Amino acid sequence: MRAFSHPGPETFLLERVLHALSDPVRLGIVRQLAREGEASCGALDGGRPKSSVSHHFRVLREAGLVWTRSDGVTHMNALRRAELDRRFPGLLAAIVDTEALSSGPC
Amino acid sequence: MRAFSHPGPETFLLERVLHALSDPVRLGIVRQLAREGEASCGALDGGRPKSSVSHHFRVLREAGLVWTRSDGVTHMNALRRAELDRRFPGLLAAIVDTEALSSGPC
DNA sequence: TCGATAGTTCTATACTGATCGAACGATGGC
DNA sequence: GCCATCGTTCGATCAGTATAGAACTATCGA
């Protein structure tokens, strides 16, 4: 189960990244990772079934958004911020920093 | 057929914007509009059937990305750049400016 | 070795969305 | 008025994907 396949930055596809971020669950995960730096899958499941959460993490990984490492029995996930910033400058910042506007109690 | 319903900036949803941009056809349209400022649907169809193109423009309109005005028998489309920049600062720039990287002949 | 824990994979289901032909609606020129 | 043009809407089809239960795998601790 160890050693996930993480795509190299040169194969990142903007369309794929945007699709991964267009799902509310995944957008929430990415934002929480942006705040907290690293977290296990369980800490980000929001009460959802494990299979659903696992699916979302796979999409995030395959888009290049998230890096997953095994730490004992848990999987720790982190944003691939540096690589994403190099590949798509300003994108992650623009998406993570609009939180107050787009999820605030209007 | 005149007078499309364009959402107000306060109802823009980041998820919806990202989903609209995650389609290659629509991403291409948005990038071309960013370069050329305003264009008719026909000028952006890329040889696709009219019904398909119309569908994509509808998605772009409903996400708040594009403003469509009637000019005689044609429809002129433009990016709602100012409103988008106010609502999601830096987002459009990040997406439009990665063109060379993501569609270049690697 | 046994059980508990954390996540993945498998499978099925239901929903969403992309595509496109055909019919329709609006506008302008003759 | 009539026709051509531009684009929308309708309807059908097909692919992709979100969801979730169940079985499975890997790791750790007792």
PDB file of C-alpha atoms (C1' of nucleotides) in Angstrom:
ATOM      1  CA  MET A   1       0.000   0.000   0.000  1.00  0.00           C
ATOM      2  CA  ARG A   2       3.057   2.155   0.455  1.00  0.00           C
ATOM      3  CA  ALA A   3       4.518   4.345  -2.294  1.00  0.00           C
ATOM      4  CA  PHE A   4       1.694   6.048  -4.124  1.00  0.00           C
ATOM      5  CA  SER A   5       2.290   7.192  -7.650  1.00  0.00           C
ATOM      6  CA  HIS A   6       2.607  10.941  -7.577  1.00  0.00           C
ATOM      7  CA  PRO A   7       2.842  12.636 -10.967  1.00  0.00           C
ATOM      8  CA  GLY A   8       5.844  14.814 -11.681  1.00  0.00           C
ATOM      9  CA  PRO A   9       5.253  18.554 -11.892  1.00  0.00           C
ATOM     10  CA  GLU A  10       5.983  18.551 -15.620  1.00  0.00           C
ATOM     11  CA  THR A  11       2.908  16.396 -16.163  1.00  0.00           C
ATOM     12  CA  PHE A  12       0.530  18.540 -14.131  1.00  0.00           C
ATOM     13  CA  LEU A  13      -2.489  19.501 -16.202  1.00  0.00           C
ATOM     14  CA  LEU A  14      -4.317  22.704 -15.389  1.00  0.00           C
ATOM     15  CA  GLU A  15      -7.658  21.225 -16.454  1.00  0.00           C
ATOM     16  CA  ARG A  16      -7.131  18.306 -14.107  1.00  0.00           C
ATOM     17  CA  VAL A  17      -6.158  20.565 -11.229  1.00  0.00           C
ATOM     18  CA  LEU A  18      -9.205  22.755 -11.755  1.00  0.00           C
ATOM     19  CA  HIS A  19     -11.496  19.755 -11.948  1.00  0.00           C
ATOM     20  CA  ALA A  20     -10.055  18.371  -8.728  1.00  0.00           C
ATOM     21  CA  LEU A  21     -10.711  21.710  -7.034  1.00  0.00           C
ATOM     22  CA  SER A  22     -14.231  22.104  -8.404  1.00  0.00           C
ATOM     23  CA  ASP A  23     -15.627  19.606  -5.915  1.00  0.00           C
ATOM     24  CA  PRO A  24     -16.687  21.155  -2.580  1.00  0.00           C
ATOM     25  CA  VAL A  25     -15.324  18.277  -0.536  1.00  0.00           C
ATOM     26  CA  ARG A  26     -11.918  18.413  -2.192  1.00  0.00           C
ATOM     27  CA  LEU A  27     -11.792  22.197  -2.087  1.00  0.00           C
ATOM     28  CA  GLY A  28     -12.400  21.986   1.664  1.00  0.00           C
ATOM     29  CA  ILE A  29      -9.632  19.429   2.053  1.00  0.00           C
ATOM     30  CA  VAL A  30      -7.171  21.580   0.119  1.00  0.00           C
ATOM     31  CA  ARG A  31      -8.027  24.644   2.151  1.00  0.00           C
ATOM     32  CA  GLN A  32      -7.625  22.821   5.415  1.00  0.00           C
ATOM     33  CA  LEU A  33      -4.268  21.462   4.263  1.00  0.00           C
ATOM     34  CA  ALA A  34      -3.231  24.978   3.300  1.00  0.00           C
ATOM     35  CA  ARG A  35      -3.958  26.118   6.854  1.00  0.00           C
ATOM     36  CA  GLU A  36      -2.683  23.134   8.808  1.00  0.00           C
ATOM     37  CA  GLY A  37       0.199  21.988   6.638  1.00  0.00           C
ATOM     38  CA  GLU A  38      -0.222  18.235   6.960  1.00  0.00           C
ATOM     39  CA  ALA A  39      -3.030  15.964   8.078  1.00  0.00           C
ATOM     40  CA  SER A  40      -4.183  12.363   8.001  1.00  0.00           C
ATOM     41  CA  CYS A  41      -7.088  11.238   5.847  1.00  0.00           C
ATOM     42  CA  GLY A  42      -9.153  10.577   8.926  1.00  0.00           C
ATOM     43  CA  ALA A  43      -8.646  14.121  10.198  1.00  0.00           C
ATOM     44  CA  LEU A  44     -10.158  15.445   6.970  1.00  0.00           C
ATOM     45  CA  ASP A  45     -13.036  13.048   6.359  1.00  0.00           C
ATOM     46  CA  GLY A  46     -15.763  15.251   7.814  1.00  0.00           C
ATOM     47  CA  GLY A  47     -17.684  12.175   8.882  1.00  0.00           C
ATOM     48  CA  ARG A  48     -17.852  10.778   5.363  1.00  0.00           C
ATOM     49  CA  PRO A  49     -17.378   7.061   4.582  1.00  0.00           C
ATOM     50  CA  LYS A  50     -13.762   6.051   4.204  1.00  0.00           C
ATOM     51  CA  SER A  51     -14.224   4.876   0.639  1.00  0.00           C
ATOM     52  CA  SER A  52     -15.538   8.263  -0.453  1.00  0.00           C
ATOM     53  CA  VAL A  53     -12.720  10.130   1.229  1.00  0.00           C
ATOM     54  CA  SER A  54     -10.172   7.767  -0.244  1.00  0.00           C
ATOM     55  CA  HIS A  55     -11.590   8.464  -3.676  1.00  0.00           C
ATOM     56  CA  HIS A  56     -11.230  12.211  -3.214  1.00  0.00           C
ATOM     57  CA  PHE A  57      -7.647  11.882  -2.061  1.00  0.00           C
ATOM     58  CA  ARG A  58      -6.845   9.800  -5.089  1.00  0.00           C
ATOM     59  CA  VAL A  59      -8.221  12.534  -7.362  1.00  0.00           C
ATOM     60  CA  LEU A  60      -6.185  15.147  -5.509  1.00  0.00           C
ATOM     61  CA  ARG A  61      -3.051  13.025  -5.743  1.00  0.00           C
ATOM     62  CA  GLU A  62      -3.459  12.298  -9.440  1.00  0.00           C
ATOM     63  CA  ALA A  63      -3.954  15.981 -10.169  1.00  0.00           C
ATOM     64  CA  GLY A  64      -0.706  16.735  -8.354  1.00  0.00           C
ATOM     65  CA  LEU A  65      -2.322  18.730  -5.575  1.00  0.00           C
ATOM     66  CA  VAL A  66      -1.509  16.460  -2.666  1.00  0.00           C
ATOM     67  CA  TRP A  67       1.464  14.382  -1.598  1.00  0.00           C
ATOM     68  CA  THR A  68       0.729  11.363   0.550  1.00  0.00           C
ATOM     69  CA  ARG A  69       3.296   9.606   2.731  1.00  0.00           C
ATOM     70  CA  SER A  70       2.822   6.603   4.953  1.00  0.00           C
ATOM     71  CA  ASP A  71       3.482   7.143   8.632  1.00  0.00           C
ATOM     72  CA  GLY A  72       2.887   3.900  10.427  1.00  0.00           C
ATOM     73  CA  VAL A  73      -0.720   2.949   9.948  1.00  0.00           C
ATOM     74  CA  THR A  74      -1.870   6.391   8.883  1.00  0.00           C
ATOM     75  CA  HIS A  75      -1.369   8.371   5.681  1.00  0.00           C
ATOM     76  CA  MET A  76      -0.222  11.934   6.030  1.00  0.00           C
ATOM     77  CA  ASN A  77      -1.204  14.345   3.287  1.00  0.00           C
ATOM     78  CA  ALA A  78       0.303  17.682   2.364  1.00  0.00           C
ATOM     79  CA  LEU A  79      -0.208  20.214  -0.404  1.00  0.00           C
ATOM     80  CA  ARG A  80       2.511  20.198  -3.070  1.00  0.00           C
ATOM     81  CA  ARG A  81       2.621  23.942  -2.781  1.00  0.00           C
ATOM     82  CA  ALA A  82       6.099  24.695  -4.062  1.00  0.00           C
ATOM     83  CA  GLU A  83       5.681  22.560  -7.161  1.00  0.00           C
ATOM     84  CA  LEU A  84       2.212  23.911  -7.863  1.00  0.00           C
ATOM     85  CA  ASP A  85       3.392  27.474  -7.415  1.00  0.00           C
ATOM     86  CA  ARG A  86       6.191  26.894  -9.865  1.00  0.00           C
ATOM     87  CA  ARG A  87       3.881  25.306 -12.400  1.00  0.00           C
ATOM     88  CA  PHE A  88       0.829  27.551 -11.923  1.00  0.00           C
ATOM     89  CA  PRO A  89       2.046  30.727 -10.211  1.00  0.00           C
ATOM     90  CA  GLY A  90      -0.595  32.393  -8.078  1.00  0.00           C
ATOM     91  CA  LEU A  91      -3.246  29.751  -8.627  1.00  0.00           C
ATOM     92  CA  LEU A  92      -3.231  28.111  -5.220  1.00  0.00           C
ATOM     93  CA  ALA A  93      -3.015  31.422  -3.425  1.00  0.00           C
ATOM     94  CA  ALA A  94      -5.993  32.758  -5.346  1.00  0.00           C
ATOM     95  CA  ILE A  95      -8.066  29.703  -4.497  1.00  0.00           C
ATOM     96  CA  VAL A  96      -7.104  29.297  -0.873  1.00  0.00           C
ATOM     97  CA  ASP A  97      -7.374  32.977  -0.005  1.00  0.00           C
ATOM     98  CA  THR A  98     -10.956  33.455  -1.182  1.00  0.00           C
ATOM     99  CA  GLU A  99     -12.292  31.351   1.636  1.00  0.00           C
ATOM    100  CA  ALA A 100     -13.760  34.208   3.666  1.00  0.00           C
ATOM    101  CA  LEU A 101     -15.566  35.536   0.616  1.00  0.00           C
ATOM    102  CA  SER A 102     -16.953  32.321  -0.773  1.00  0.00           C
ATOM    103  CA  SER A 103     -17.916  30.463   2.358  1.00  0.00           C
ATOM    104  CA  GLY A 104     -18.692  33.308   4.692  1.00  0.00           C
ATOM    105  CA  PRO A 105     -22.196  33.827   6.110  1.00  0.00           C
ATOM    106  CA  CYS A 106     -23.514  36.327   3.542  1.00  0.00           C
TER     107      CYS A 106
ATOM    108  CA  MET B   1     -33.565  35.602 -26.954  1.00  0.00           C
ATOM    109  CA  ARG B   2     -32.154  38.892 -25.830  1.00  0.00           C
ATOM    110  CA  ALA B   3     -31.191  39.636 -22.238  1.00  0.00           C
ATOM    111  CA  PHE B   4     -29.435  36.629 -20.818  1.00  0.00           C
ATOM    112  CA  SER B   5     -29.503  36.111 -17.088  1.00  0.00           C
ATOM    113  CA  HIS B   6     -26.071  36.973 -15.799  1.00  0.00           C
ATOM    114  CA  PRO B   7     -25.483  36.231 -12.118  1.00  0.00           C
ATOM    115  CA  GLY B   8     -24.381  39.084  -9.897  1.00  0.00           C
ATOM    116  CA  PRO B   9     -20.817  38.973  -8.588  1.00  0.00           C
ATOM    117  CA  GLU B  10     -22.059  38.360  -5.052  1.00  0.00           C
ATOM    118  CA  THR B  11     -23.479  35.020  -6.166  1.00  0.00           C
ATOM    119  CA  PHE B  12     -20.350  33.810  -7.930  1.00  0.00           C
ATOM    120  CA  LEU B  13     -19.316  30.410  -6.608  1.00  0.00           C
ATOM    121  CA  LEU B  14     -15.672  29.413  -6.755  1.00  0.00           C
ATOM    122  CA  GLU B  15     -16.566  25.737  -7.272  1.00  0.00           C
ATOM    123  CA  ARG B  16     -18.725  26.664 -10.221  1.00  0.00           C
ATOM    124  CA  VAL B  17     -16.044  28.864 -11.738  1.00  0.00           C
ATOM    125  CA  LEU B  18     -13.434  26.138 -11.376  1.00  0.00           C
ATOM    126  CA  HIS B  19     -15.726  23.546 -12.886  1.00  0.00           C
ATOM    127  CA  ALA B  20     -16.436  25.829 -15.831  1.00  0.00           C
ATOM    128  CA  LEU B  21     -12.712  26.241 -16.385  1.00  0.00           C
ATOM    129  CA  SER B  22     -11.884  22.552 -16.033  1.00  0.00           C
ATOM    130  CA  ASP B  23     -13.144  21.786 -19.527  1.00  0.00           C
ATOM    131  CA  PRO B  24     -10.524  22.180 -22.275  1.00  0.00           C
ATOM    132  CA  VAL B  25     -12.959  23.761 -24.717  1.00  0.00           C
ATOM    133  CA  ARG B  26     -14.118  26.375 -22.214  1.00  0.00           C
ATOM    134  CA  LEU B  27     -10.612  27.027 -20.975  1.00  0.00           C
ATOM    135  CA  GLY B  28      -9.623  27.734 -24.561  1.00  0.00           C
ATOM    136  CA  ILE B  29     -12.540  30.101 -25.011  1.00  0.00           C
ATOM    137  CA  VAL B  30     -11.690  31.995 -21.840  1.00  0.00           C
ATOM    138  CA  ARG B  31      -8.059  32.322 -22.851  1.00  0.00           C
ATOM    139  CA  GLN B  32      -8.954  33.583 -26.287  1.00  0.00           C
ATOM    140  CA  LEU B  33     -11.346  36.110 -24.774  1.00  0.00           C
ATOM    141  CA  ALA B  34      -8.600  37.215 -22.417  1.00  0.00           C
ATOM    142  CA  ARG B  35      -6.397  37.927 -25.409  1.00  0.00           C
ATOM    143  CA  GLU B  36      -8.918  39.368 -27.825  1.00  0.00           C
ATOM    144  CA  GLY B  37     -11.283  41.126 -25.467  1.00  0.00           C
ATOM    145  CA  GLU B  38     -14.576  40.337 -27.155  1.00  0.00           C
ATOM    146  CA  ALA B  39     -15.706  37.831 -29.729  1.00  0.00           C
ATOM    147  CA  SER B  40     -18.784  36.234 -31.227  1.00  0.00           C
ATOM    148  CA  CYS B  41     -19.724  32.635 -30.496  1.00  0.00           C
ATOM    149  CA  GLY B  42     -18.992  31.703 -34.089  1.00  0.00           C
ATOM    150  CA  ALA B  43     -15.477  33.086 -33.848  1.00  0.00           C
ATOM    151  CA  LEU B  44     -14.765  30.750 -30.936  1.00  0.00           C
ATOM    152  CA  ASP B  45     -16.453  27.542 -32.012  1.00  0.00           C
ATOM    153  CA  GLY B  46     -13.358  25.837 -33.354  1.00  0.00           C
ATOM    154  CA  GLY B  47     -15.461  23.990 -35.903  1.00  0.00           C
ATOM    155  CA  ARG B  48     -17.688  22.406 -33.289  1.00  0.00           C
ATOM    156  CA  PRO B  49     -21.453  22.062 -33.714  1.00  0.00           C
ATOM    157  CA  LYS B  50     -23.376  25.135 -32.682  1.00  0.00           C
ATOM    158  CA  SER B  51     -25.337  23.319 -30.009  1.00  0.00           C
ATOM    159  CA  SER B  52     -22.152  22.210 -28.264  1.00  0.00           C
ATOM    160  CA  VAL B  53     -20.660  25.667 -28.317  1.00  0.00           C
ATOM    161  CA  SER B  54     -23.895  27.185 -27.078  1.00  0.00           C
ATOM    162  CA  HIS B  55     -23.828  24.765 -24.165  1.00  0.00           C
ATOM    163  CA  HIS B  56     -20.311  25.805 -23.210  1.00  0.00           C
ATOM    164  CA  PHE B  57     -21.177  29.482 -23.338  1.00  0.00           C
ATOM    165  CA  ARG B  58     -24.141  28.861 -21.116  1.00  0.00           C
ATOM    166  CA  VAL B  59     -21.904  27.198 -18.529  1.00  0.00           C
ATOM    167  CA  LEU B  60     -19.461  30.091 -18.732  1.00  0.00           C
ATOM    168  CA  ARG B  61     -22.260  32.622 -18.360  1.00  0.00           C
ATOM    169  CA  GLU B  62     -23.859  30.864 -15.406  1.00  0.00           C
ATOM    170  CA  ALA B  63     -20.532  30.657 -13.636  1.00  0.00           C
ATOM    171  CA  GLY B  64     -20.099  34.406 -14.080  1.00  0.00           C
ATOM    172  CA  LEU B  65     -17.079  34.142 -16.340  1.00  0.00           C
ATOM    173  CA  VAL B  66     -18.574  35.600 -19.479  1.00  0.00           C
ATOM    174  CA  TRP B  67     -20.934  38.447 -20.323  1.00  0.00           C
ATOM    175  CA  THR B  68     -22.973  38.075 -23.492  1.00  0.00           C
ATOM    176  CA  ARG B  69     -24.639  40.942 -25.306  1.00  0.00           C
ATOM    177  CA  SER B  70     -26.705  40.858 -28.457  1.00  0.00           C
ATOM    178  CA  ASP B  71     -25.355  42.810 -31.407  1.00  0.00           C
ATOM    179  CA  GLY B  72     -27.732  42.413 -34.259  1.00  0.00           C
ATOM    180  CA  VAL B  73     -27.877  38.784 -35.179  1.00  0.00           C
ATOM    181  CA  THR B  74     -24.678  37.812 -33.387  1.00  0.00           C
ATOM    182  CA  HIS B  75     -23.823  37.464 -29.712  1.00  0.00           C
ATOM    183  CA  MET B  76     -20.707  39.156 -28.473  1.00  0.00           C
ATOM    184  CA  ASN B  77     -18.980  37.639 -25.469  1.00  0.00           C
ATOM    185  CA  ALA B  78     -16.497  39.181 -23.071  1.00  0.00           C
ATOM    186  CA  LEU B  79     -14.783  38.110 -19.874  1.00  0.00           C
ATOM    187  CA  ARG B  80     -16.174  39.708 -16.727  1.00  0.00           C
ATOM    188  CA  ARG B  81     -12.665  40.421 -15.670  1.00  0.00           C
ATOM    189  CA  ALA B  82     -13.154  43.309 -13.264  1.00  0.00           C
ATOM    190  CA  GLU B  83     -15.915  41.546 -11.340  1.00  0.00           C
ATOM    191  CA  LEU B  84     -14.010  38.280 -11.237  1.00  0.00           C
ATOM    192  CA  ASP B  85     -10.857  39.998 -10.086  1.00  0.00           C
ATOM    193  CA  ARG B  86     -12.767  41.682  -7.290  1.00  0.00           C
ATOM    194  CA  ARG B  87     -14.386  38.444  -6.212  1.00  0.00           C
ATOM    195  CA  PHE B  88     -11.435  36.060  -6.753  1.00  0.00           C
ATOM    196  CA  PRO B  89      -8.299  38.203  -6.863  1.00  0.00           C
ATOM    197  CA  GLY B  90      -5.527  36.711  -8.941  1.00  0.00           C
ATOM    198  CA  LEU B  91      -7.495  33.709 -10.107  1.00  0.00           C
ATOM    199  CA  LEU B  92      -8.063  34.681 -13.715  1.00  0.00           C
ATOM    200  CA  ALA B  93      -4.520  35.945 -14.124  1.00  0.00           C
ATOM    201  CA  ALA B  94      -3.139  32.675 -12.782  1.00  0.00           C
ATOM    202  CA  ILE B  95      -5.240  30.636 -15.182  1.00  0.00           C
ATOM    203  CA  VAL B  96      -4.800  32.731 -18.295  1.00  0.00           C
ATOM    204  CA  ASP B  97      -1.076  33.240 -17.884  1.00  0.00           C
ATOM    205  CA  THR B  98      -0.133  29.564 -17.683  1.00  0.00           C
ATOM    206  CA  GLU B  99      -0.975  28.999 -21.307  1.00  0.00           C
ATOM    207  CA  ALA B 100       2.593  28.658 -22.558  1.00  0.00           C
ATOM    208  CA  LEU B 101       3.376  26.128 -19.851  1.00  0.00           C
ATOM    209  CA  SER B 102       0.319  23.934 -20.090  1.00  0.00           C
ATOM    210  CA  SER B 103      -0.231  23.810 -23.818  1.00  0.00           C
ATOM    211  CA  GLY B 104       3.307  24.142 -25.083  1.00  0.00           C
ATOM    212  CA  PRO B 105       4.951  21.371 -27.115  1.00  0.00           C
ATOM    213  CA  CYS B 106       6.831  19.642 -24.302  1.00  0.00           C
TER     214      CYS B 106
ATOM    215  C1'  DT C   1      -0.225 -14.483  16.739  1.00  0.00           C
ATOM    216  C1'  DC C   2      -4.261 -11.891  17.343  1.00  0.00           C
ATOM    217  C1'  DG C   3      -6.898  -7.916  17.203  1.00  0.00           C
ATOM    218  C1'  DA C   4      -7.468  -3.079  16.301  1.00  0.00           C
ATOM    219  C1'  DT C   5      -6.771   0.724  13.336  1.00  0.00           C
ATOM    220  C1'  DA C   6      -6.272   3.380   8.884  1.00  0.00           C
ATOM    221  C1'  DG C   7      -6.978   3.419   4.219  1.00  0.00           C
ATOM    222  C1'  DT C   8      -7.464   1.207  -0.240  1.00  0.00           C
ATOM    223  C1'  DT C   9      -9.823  -1.406  -3.759  1.00  0.00           C
ATOM    224  C1'  DC C  10     -13.913  -3.563  -5.639  1.00  0.00           C
ATOM    225  C1'  DT C  11     -18.536  -3.307  -7.076  1.00  0.00           C
ATOM    226  C1'  DA C  12     -22.882  -1.343  -7.888  1.00  0.00           C
ATOM    227  C1'  DT C  13     -25.833   2.637  -8.306  1.00  0.00           C
ATOM    228  C1'  DA C  14     -27.283   7.084  -9.487  1.00  0.00           C
ATOM    229  C1'  DC C  15     -26.287  11.483 -11.065  1.00  0.00           C
ATOM    230  C1'  DT C  16     -24.060  14.837 -13.837  1.00  0.00           C
ATOM    231  C1'  DG C  17     -22.377  16.542 -17.932  1.00  0.00           C
ATOM    232  C1'  DA C  18     -20.453  16.521 -22.886  1.00  0.00           C
ATOM    233  C1'  DT C  19     -21.868  15.857 -27.578  1.00  0.00           C
ATOM    234  C1'  DC C  20     -24.668  16.477 -31.495  1.00  0.00           C
ATOM    235  C1'  DG C  21     -28.733  16.419 -34.718  1.00  0.00           C
ATOM    236  C1'  DA C  22     -33.047  18.687 -35.335  1.00  0.00           C
ATOM    237  C1'  DA C  23     -36.360  22.089 -34.472  1.00  0.00           C
ATOM    238  C1'  DC C  24     -37.055  26.719 -32.994  1.00  0.00           C
ATOM    239  C1'  DG C  25     -36.445  31.996 -32.319  1.00  0.00           C
ATOM    240  C1'  DA C  26     -34.559  36.491 -33.356  1.00  0.00           C
ATOM    241  C1'  DT C  27     -32.478  39.725 -36.347  1.00  0.00           C
ATOM    242  C1'  DG C  28     -31.105  42.019 -40.634  1.00  0.00           C
ATOM    243  C1'  DG C  29     -30.968  42.507 -45.747  1.00  0.00           C
ATOM    244  C1'  DC C  30     -33.337  42.093 -50.041  1.00  0.00           C
TER     245       DC C  30
ATOM    246  C1'  DG D   1     -42.896  39.283 -46.535  1.00  0.00           C
ATOM    247  C1'  DC D   2     -39.135  36.127 -47.367  1.00  0.00           C
ATOM    248  C1'  DC D   3     -34.927  34.116 -46.719  1.00  0.00           C
ATOM    249  C1'  DA D   4     -30.337  33.666 -44.764  1.00  0.00           C
ATOM    250  C1'  DT D   5     -27.656  33.919 -40.645  1.00  0.00           C
ATOM    251  C1'  DC D   6     -26.546  33.276 -35.805  1.00  0.00           C
ATOM    252  C1'  DG D   7     -27.444  31.233 -31.846  1.00  0.00           C
ATOM    253  C1'  DT D   8     -30.618  28.789 -28.435  1.00  0.00           C
ATOM    254  C1'  DT D   9     -33.384  24.942 -26.890  1.00  0.00           C
ATOM    255  C1'  DC D  10     -34.912  20.166 -27.045  1.00  0.00           C
ATOM    256  C1'  DG D  11     -34.118  15.306 -26.893  1.00  0.00           C
ATOM    257  C1'  DA D  12     -31.306  11.369 -26.981  1.00  0.00           C
ATOM    258  C1'  DT D  13     -27.044   9.048 -26.153  1.00  0.00           C
ATOM    259  C1'  DC D  14     -22.852   8.094 -23.951  1.00  0.00           C
ATOM    260  C1'  DA D  15     -18.967   8.779 -20.747  1.00  0.00           C
ATOM    261  C1'  DG D  16     -17.299  10.224 -16.454  1.00  0.00           C
ATOM    262  C1'  DT D  17     -17.778  10.509 -11.603  1.00  0.00           C
ATOM    263  C1'  DA D  18     -19.624  10.934  -6.734  1.00  0.00           C
ATOM    264  C1'  DT D  19     -21.282   7.907  -3.210  1.00  0.00           C
ATOM    265  C1'  DA D  20     -21.099   4.150  -0.200  1.00  0.00           C
ATOM    266  C1'  DG D  21     -21.118  -0.788   1.499  1.00  0.00           C
ATOM    267  C1'  DA D  22     -18.119  -4.797   1.703  1.00  0.00           C
ATOM    268  C1'  DA D  23     -13.925  -7.127   1.331  1.00  0.00           C
ATOM    269  C1'  DC D  24      -9.095  -6.582   1.536  1.00  0.00           C
ATOM    270  C1'  DT D  25      -4.172  -4.896   2.938  1.00  0.00           C
ATOM    271  C1'  DA D  26      -0.768  -3.002   5.818  1.00  0.00           C
ATOM    272  C1'  DT D  27       0.932  -1.593  10.202  1.00  0.00           C
ATOM    273  C1'  DC D  28       1.193  -1.360  15.152  1.00  0.00           C
ATOM    274  C1'  DG D  29       0.555  -2.893  19.968  1.00  0.00           C
ATOM    275  C1'  DA D  30      -0.498  -6.356  23.323  1.00  0.00           C
TER     276       DA D  30
END
